[in-house]
């Protein structure tokens, strides 16, 4: 009976959390001692479908009433898939495509536009520096917000944002232990615990601990495997200070050390140079990340109509990268290839804060959901760097010159800026069928140096028509404002150049429909996005005498248009699915300047077609089967579109069995990824492409006490 009871447990926690948030928004907070809580027993819960996304409107507004395309990926689905990183989570949305995983970070694009590691990701609505593999074990759900969201979040790209929502403290006691492993010998131990600290349940907590040791299938030329060692700690505490005021505190710490794999090389025909498993970096290379987040949020019910929400988060990210910088060549086995060993230490600090006033008002016959607020970001970055001279090595040779960033007497690079914005948004219910959204934001970014100061006004308009209670049609217009900061690449011709902001405009027409008594939602959207002052990073055909490998420029435009469809939820009593599909026509429009030769070309890793599906079928109350597939169409591996990566389809399957062991719920799961052992290339250019892993098997066991 495990699967059913596990569903009920998740439902109880989700309903309690949702009720607390809803009560905060429209009613007075009542101390837990005065709440009569009702336990839900033996009720099927739809784990694949979520009704709202907090990031889309800076509040819990139903998705069907939101004039924007949004995908919500709940943790139940990614737990089923035994996902270990954000890339595996986002593979559940075909509008998100993977880029390079060079230097042990994951790059993504939404609707063909690459997400910035500084402004493309949020955690609980706070801007989040994401220059590392994100810890997903702390997440309750991941929200993919399509199209420009600058009106609410300031600096953000034209394709969209990824908002990661962390797990919430629980009223009821939770104590889960999990372990998973794979056929390479990787291991991951997880603890997830929560509950009330006092009898009145006015103080609640949630904590997550993870210890992960990963072995990868690719190898260095001396036979060593790439490995990863990661420790994660997370704790969140909620306090009901009064009937009207609640305080939430959060802390997480990640220590993550990994050998470097900068990806495979492709020749001019798109074929892998050497073997699929070859790593061109030296075996002594590594990236060592230490990330700490400390945050607090307050929610205060000012009256029956108005609620104040405010929060602060401080993120400290320190990284040491000891690398060898292998230089691409088509004949490394004959002529050797160059490396340039370096050691660098990076220190990023993000301090974010926001204040929101949320009001539910009525003027005449019109209901208003009004948002008035502002947010602030203080960004600081500093780098120390030491490098050796370039040298030529043959595959299998190990060269390890002495480099140490502590040898640097002064920072190689220092950057700091302040960004703040003010916004007003009103969702007006004109009639039972018509809603109108109108909003505007003013942004300023202050930074020393040429081109450092930026200003922008970002409007957003949307109309929702609901012909029935279970369906809506919407249209929206929105703009994006994306400051580009400084080129920070020691191998770029324009290294340390301050870039101008990019500005994007989107028009979107979409529809959302619920069927099967609200159990499943079908969505579709057509979009047209145009970006001006586009930043383009190009690979040089030959390194410069100074050793530069790239050049970053800004001229011209980028135009993307296409459509998406999706389905998420319960098809029948025992069958659940989440699926999506996207068609994309992406082109550069650069008639003049250094990028003129890109006019009419398609950006790297922007497939014309992509699709995915993941499903669960409950054979009985104790046993369930999963089947999934991911399709990514043909993509280009260089900006001039002469090197092509073939499209591929990857099939995954899984099975879970649950039982009661002396009052403890136990779940055993087995998943097989890439069932047909398909050879394929994932994200990245011809100089740093990620090679798809062959067939792999993972096993997991979880006990819920």
Short mmCIF file of N, CA, C and O in Angstrom, two decimals, residues 625-688:
data_model
loop_
_atom_site.label_atom_id
_atom_site.label_comp_id
_atom_site.label_asym_id
_atom_site.label_seq_id
_atom_site.Cartn_x
_atom_site.Cartn_y
_atom_site.Cartn_z
N UNK A 625 4.85 1.38 -12.85
CA UNK A 625 5.80 1.39 -13.96
C UNK A 625 5.91 2.79 -14.54
O UNK A 625 4.94 3.55 -14.55
N UNK A 626 7.11 3.13 -15.03
CA UNK A 626 7.34 4.42 -15.68
C UNK A 626 7.93 4.21 -17.06
O UNK A 626 8.70 3.29 -17.29
N UNK A 627 7.53 5.10 -17.98
CA UNK A 627 8.10 5.12 -19.31
C UNK A 627 8.28 6.57 -19.73
O UNK A 627 7.37 7.40 -19.57
N UNK A 628 9.46 6.90 -20.25
CA UNK A 628 9.72 8.26 -20.68
C UNK A 628 10.51 8.30 -21.97
O UNK A 628 11.16 7.32 -22.35
N UNK A 629 10.45 9.43 -22.65
CA UNK A 629 11.22 9.63 -23.87
C UNK A 629 11.57 11.11 -23.99
O UNK A 629 10.78 11.98 -23.61
N UNK A 630 12.75 11.38 -24.53
CA UNK A 630 13.20 12.75 -24.80
C UNK A 630 13.65 12.81 -26.25
O UNK A 630 14.47 11.99 -26.70
N UNK A 631 13.11 13.78 -26.99
CA UNK A 631 13.53 14.00 -28.38
C UNK A 631 14.11 15.40 -28.50
O UNK A 631 13.49 16.39 -28.07
N UNK A 632 15.30 15.49 -29.07
CA UNK A 632 15.94 16.77 -29.37
C UNK A 632 16.34 16.74 -30.83
O UNK A 632 17.07 15.84 -31.27
N UNK A 633 15.87 17.71 -31.60
CA UNK A 633 16.13 17.72 -33.03
C UNK A 633 17.55 18.15 -33.38
O UNK A 633 18.39 18.44 -32.52
N UNK A 634 17.80 18.21 -34.65
CA UNK A 634 19.11 18.61 -35.18
C UNK A 634 19.46 20.01 -34.69
O UNK A 634 18.64 20.92 -34.67
N UNK A 635 20.74 20.18 -34.28
CA UNK A 635 21.21 21.47 -33.78
C UNK A 635 22.56 21.79 -34.41
O UNK A 635 23.28 20.91 -34.85
N UNK A 636 22.90 23.07 -34.38
CA UNK A 636 24.20 23.49 -34.88
C UNK A 636 25.20 23.58 -33.72
O UNK A 636 24.84 23.96 -32.60
N UNK A 637 26.46 23.22 -34.03
CA UNK A 637 27.51 23.23 -33.01
C UNK A 637 28.45 24.42 -33.17
O UNK A 637 29.40 24.55 -32.40
N UNK A 638 28.18 25.27 -34.17
CA UNK A 638 28.96 26.50 -34.31
C UNK A 638 28.06 27.60 -34.85
O UNK A 638 27.01 27.34 -35.44
N UNK A 639 28.45 28.85 -34.64
CA UNK A 639 27.60 29.97 -35.02
C UNK A 639 27.48 30.13 -36.53
O UNK A 639 26.50 30.70 -37.01
N UNK A 640 28.45 29.64 -37.29
CA UNK A 640 28.35 29.75 -38.75
C UNK A 640 27.53 28.63 -39.36
O UNK A 640 27.34 28.58 -40.57
N UNK A 641 27.02 27.71 -38.53
CA UNK A 641 26.09 26.65 -38.95
C UNK A 641 26.68 25.66 -39.94
O UNK A 641 25.97 25.09 -40.77
N UNK A 642 27.98 25.42 -39.85
CA UNK A 642 28.60 24.44 -40.74
C UNK A 642 28.77 23.07 -40.08
O UNK A 642 29.01 22.08 -40.77
N UNK A 643 28.68 23.01 -38.74
CA UNK A 643 28.83 21.76 -38.01
C UNK A 643 27.49 21.42 -37.36
O UNK A 643 26.93 22.24 -36.63
N UNK A 644 26.99 20.22 -37.64
CA UNK A 644 25.64 19.83 -37.22
C UNK A 644 25.73 18.68 -36.22
O UNK A 644 26.50 17.73 -36.39
N UNK A 645 24.93 18.78 -35.15
CA UNK A 645 24.73 17.66 -34.23
C UNK A 645 23.39 17.02 -34.57
O UNK A 645 22.36 17.71 -34.61
N UNK A 646 23.40 15.72 -34.83
CA UNK A 646 22.19 15.03 -35.24
C UNK A 646 21.15 15.01 -34.13
O UNK A 646 21.49 15.00 -32.94
N UNK A 647 19.88 14.96 -34.53
CA UNK A 647 18.81 14.79 -33.56
C UNK A 647 18.83 13.39 -32.97
O UNK A 647 19.44 12.46 -33.53
N UNK A 648 18.15 13.21 -31.85
CA UNK A 648 18.13 11.90 -31.21
C UNK A 648 16.84 11.72 -30.39
O UNK A 648 16.19 12.70 -30.02
N UNK A 649 16.51 10.46 -30.13
CA UNK A 649 15.44 10.09 -29.21
C UNK A 649 16.04 9.17 -28.16
O UNK A 649 16.72 8.20 -28.50
N UNK A 650 15.82 9.48 -26.90
CA UNK A 650 16.30 8.66 -25.79
C UNK A 650 15.11 8.14 -24.99
O UNK A 650 14.23 8.91 -24.60
N UNK A 651 15.08 6.82 -24.75
CA UNK A 651 14.00 6.21 -23.98
C UNK A 651 14.50 5.83 -22.59
O UNK A 651 15.61 5.31 -22.44
N UNK A 652 13.66 6.09 -21.58
CA UNK A 652 13.96 5.73 -20.20
C UNK A 652 12.78 4.94 -19.63
O UNK A 652 11.62 5.20 -19.97
N UNK A 653 13.07 3.97 -18.76
CA UNK A 653 12.00 3.23 -18.09
C UNK A 653 12.32 3.14 -16.61
O UNK A 653 13.46 3.34 -16.17
N UNK A 654 11.30 2.83 -15.81
CA UNK A 654 11.48 2.68 -14.38
C UNK A 654 10.38 1.85 -13.77
O UNK A 654 9.33 1.60 -14.39
N UNK A 655 10.60 1.39 -12.56
CA UNK A 655 9.61 0.62 -11.82
C UNK A 655 9.81 0.87 -10.33
O UNK A 655 10.95 1.06 -9.86
N UNK A 656 8.71 0.90 -9.58
CA UNK A 656 8.77 1.12 -8.13
C UNK A 656 7.86 0.12 -7.44
O UNK A 656 6.76 -0.19 -7.92
N UNK A 657 8.33 -0.39 -6.30
CA UNK A 657 7.53 -1.30 -5.48
C UNK A 657 7.59 -0.81 -4.04
O UNK A 657 8.66 -0.50 -3.52
N UNK A 658 6.44 -0.73 -3.39
CA UNK A 658 6.37 -0.25 -2.02
C UNK A 658 5.69 -1.24 -1.11
O UNK A 658 4.82 -2.00 -1.52
N UNK A 659 6.12 -1.24 0.15
CA UNK A 659 5.49 -2.13 1.13
C UNK A 659 5.65 -1.54 2.52
O UNK A 659 6.42 -0.60 2.75
N UNK A 660 4.90 -2.12 3.46
CA UNK A 660 4.94 -1.72 4.85
C UNK A 660 5.83 -2.69 5.62
O UNK A 660 5.59 -3.89 5.62
N UNK A 661 6.88 -2.15 6.26
CA UNK A 661 7.81 -2.97 7.02
C UNK A 661 7.71 -2.57 8.49
O UNK A 661 8.34 -1.62 8.93
N UNK A 662 6.86 -3.28 9.22
CA UNK A 662 6.65 -3.02 10.65
C UNK A 662 6.35 -1.55 10.91
O UNK A 662 6.94 -0.91 11.78
N UNK A 663 5.42 -1.03 10.13
CA UNK A 663 4.98 0.35 10.32
C UNK A 663 5.80 1.39 9.58
O UNK A 663 5.48 2.58 9.63
N UNK A 664 6.87 0.99 8.91
CA UNK A 664 7.70 1.92 8.14
C UNK A 664 7.42 1.74 6.65
O UNK A 664 7.43 0.62 6.15
N UNK A 665 7.15 2.85 5.97
CA UNK A 665 6.90 2.79 4.53
C UNK A 665 8.24 2.69 3.80
O UNK A 665 9.12 3.53 3.96
N UNK A 666 8.38 1.68 2.97
CA UNK A 666 9.62 1.44 2.24
C UNK A 666 9.30 1.41 0.74
O UNK A 666 8.32 0.78 0.32
N UNK A 667 10.14 2.08 -0.04
CA UNK A 667 9.95 2.11 -1.48
C UNK A 667 11.26 1.72 -2.16
O UNK A 667 12.32 2.27 -1.86
N UNK A 668 11.17 0.77 -3.08
CA UNK A 668 12.33 0.33 -3.86
C UNK A 668 12.10 0.71 -5.31
O UNK A 668 11.01 0.48 -5.86
N UNK A 669 13.12 1.30 -5.93
CA UNK A 669 12.97 1.78 -7.31
C UNK A 669 14.17 1.38 -8.15
O UNK A 669 15.31 1.38 -7.66
N UNK A 670 13.89 1.05 -9.41
CA UNK A 670 14.95 0.83 -10.40
C UNK A 670 14.60 1.62 -11.66
O UNK A 670 13.47 1.57 -12.13
N UNK A 671 15.58 2.36 -12.18
CA UNK A 671 15.41 3.11 -13.43
C UNK A 671 16.52 2.72 -14.41
O UNK A 671 17.67 2.50 -14.01
N UNK A 672 16.16 2.65 -15.68
CA UNK A 672 17.14 2.45 -16.75
C UNK A 672 17.06 3.65 -17.68
O UNK A 672 16.02 3.90 -18.30
N UNK A 673 18.15 4.38 -17.76
CA UNK A 673 18.22 5.56 -18.62
C UNK A 673 18.88 5.19 -19.92
O UNK A 673 19.83 4.41 -19.94
N UNK A 674 18.38 5.75 -21.02
CA UNK A 674 18.88 5.44 -22.37
C UNK A 674 18.78 3.94 -22.62
O UNK A 674 19.78 3.25 -22.89
N UNK A 675 17.57 3.43 -22.54
CA UNK A 675 17.30 2.00 -22.62
C UNK A 675 17.91 1.34 -23.85
O UNK A 675 18.45 0.24 -23.78
N UNK A 676 17.85 2.01 -24.99
CA UNK A 676 18.33 1.43 -26.25
C UNK A 676 19.80 1.74 -26.52
O UNK A 676 20.29 1.46 -27.61
N UNK A 677 20.48 2.32 -25.53
CA UNK A 677 21.91 2.60 -25.63
C UNK A 677 22.23 3.47 -26.85
O UNK A 677 23.17 3.22 -27.61
N UNK A 678 21.46 4.55 -27.01
CA UNK A 678 21.60 5.44 -28.15
C UNK A 678 22.84 6.31 -28.00
O UNK A 678 23.08 6.93 -26.95
N UNK A 679 23.67 6.38 -29.06
CA UNK A 679 24.78 7.32 -29.11
C UNK A 679 24.24 8.69 -29.52
O UNK A 679 23.58 8.81 -30.57
N UNK A 680 24.52 9.72 -28.71
CA UNK A 680 24.01 11.05 -29.07
C UNK A 680 24.90 12.12 -28.45
O UNK A 680 25.68 11.87 -27.52
N UNK A 681 24.79 13.31 -29.01
CA UNK A 681 25.49 14.48 -28.51
C UNK A 681 24.49 15.42 -27.86
O UNK A 681 23.42 15.68 -28.42
N UNK A 682 24.84 15.93 -26.68
CA UNK A 682 23.95 16.84 -25.96
C UNK A 682 24.36 18.28 -26.24
O UNK A 682 24.75 18.61 -27.36
N UNK A 683 24.33 19.15 -25.24
CA UNK A 683 24.58 20.56 -25.46
C UNK A 683 26.05 20.89 -25.63
O UNK A 683 26.95 20.10 -25.30
N UNK A 684 26.32 22.09 -26.13
CA UNK A 684 27.68 22.58 -26.26
C UNK A 684 28.11 22.77 -27.70
O UNK A 684 27.54 22.19 -28.63
N UNK A 685 29.15 23.58 -27.90
CA UNK A 685 29.69 23.84 -29.24
C UNK A 685 30.63 22.71 -29.64
O UNK A 685 30.88 21.78 -28.88
N UNK A 686 31.20 22.82 -30.83
CA UNK A 686 32.09 21.77 -31.32
C UNK A 686 33.39 21.69 -30.51
O UNK A 686 34.13 20.72 -30.61
N UNK A 687 33.65 22.70 -29.65
CA UNK A 687 34.85 22.69 -28.82
C UNK A 687 34.58 22.23 -27.39
O UNK A 687 35.54 22.03 -26.62
N UNK A 688 33.33 22.06 -27.01
CA UNK A 688 33.03 21.69 -25.61
C UNK A 688 31.71 20.94 -25.50
O UNK A 688 30.95 21.14 -24.57
#
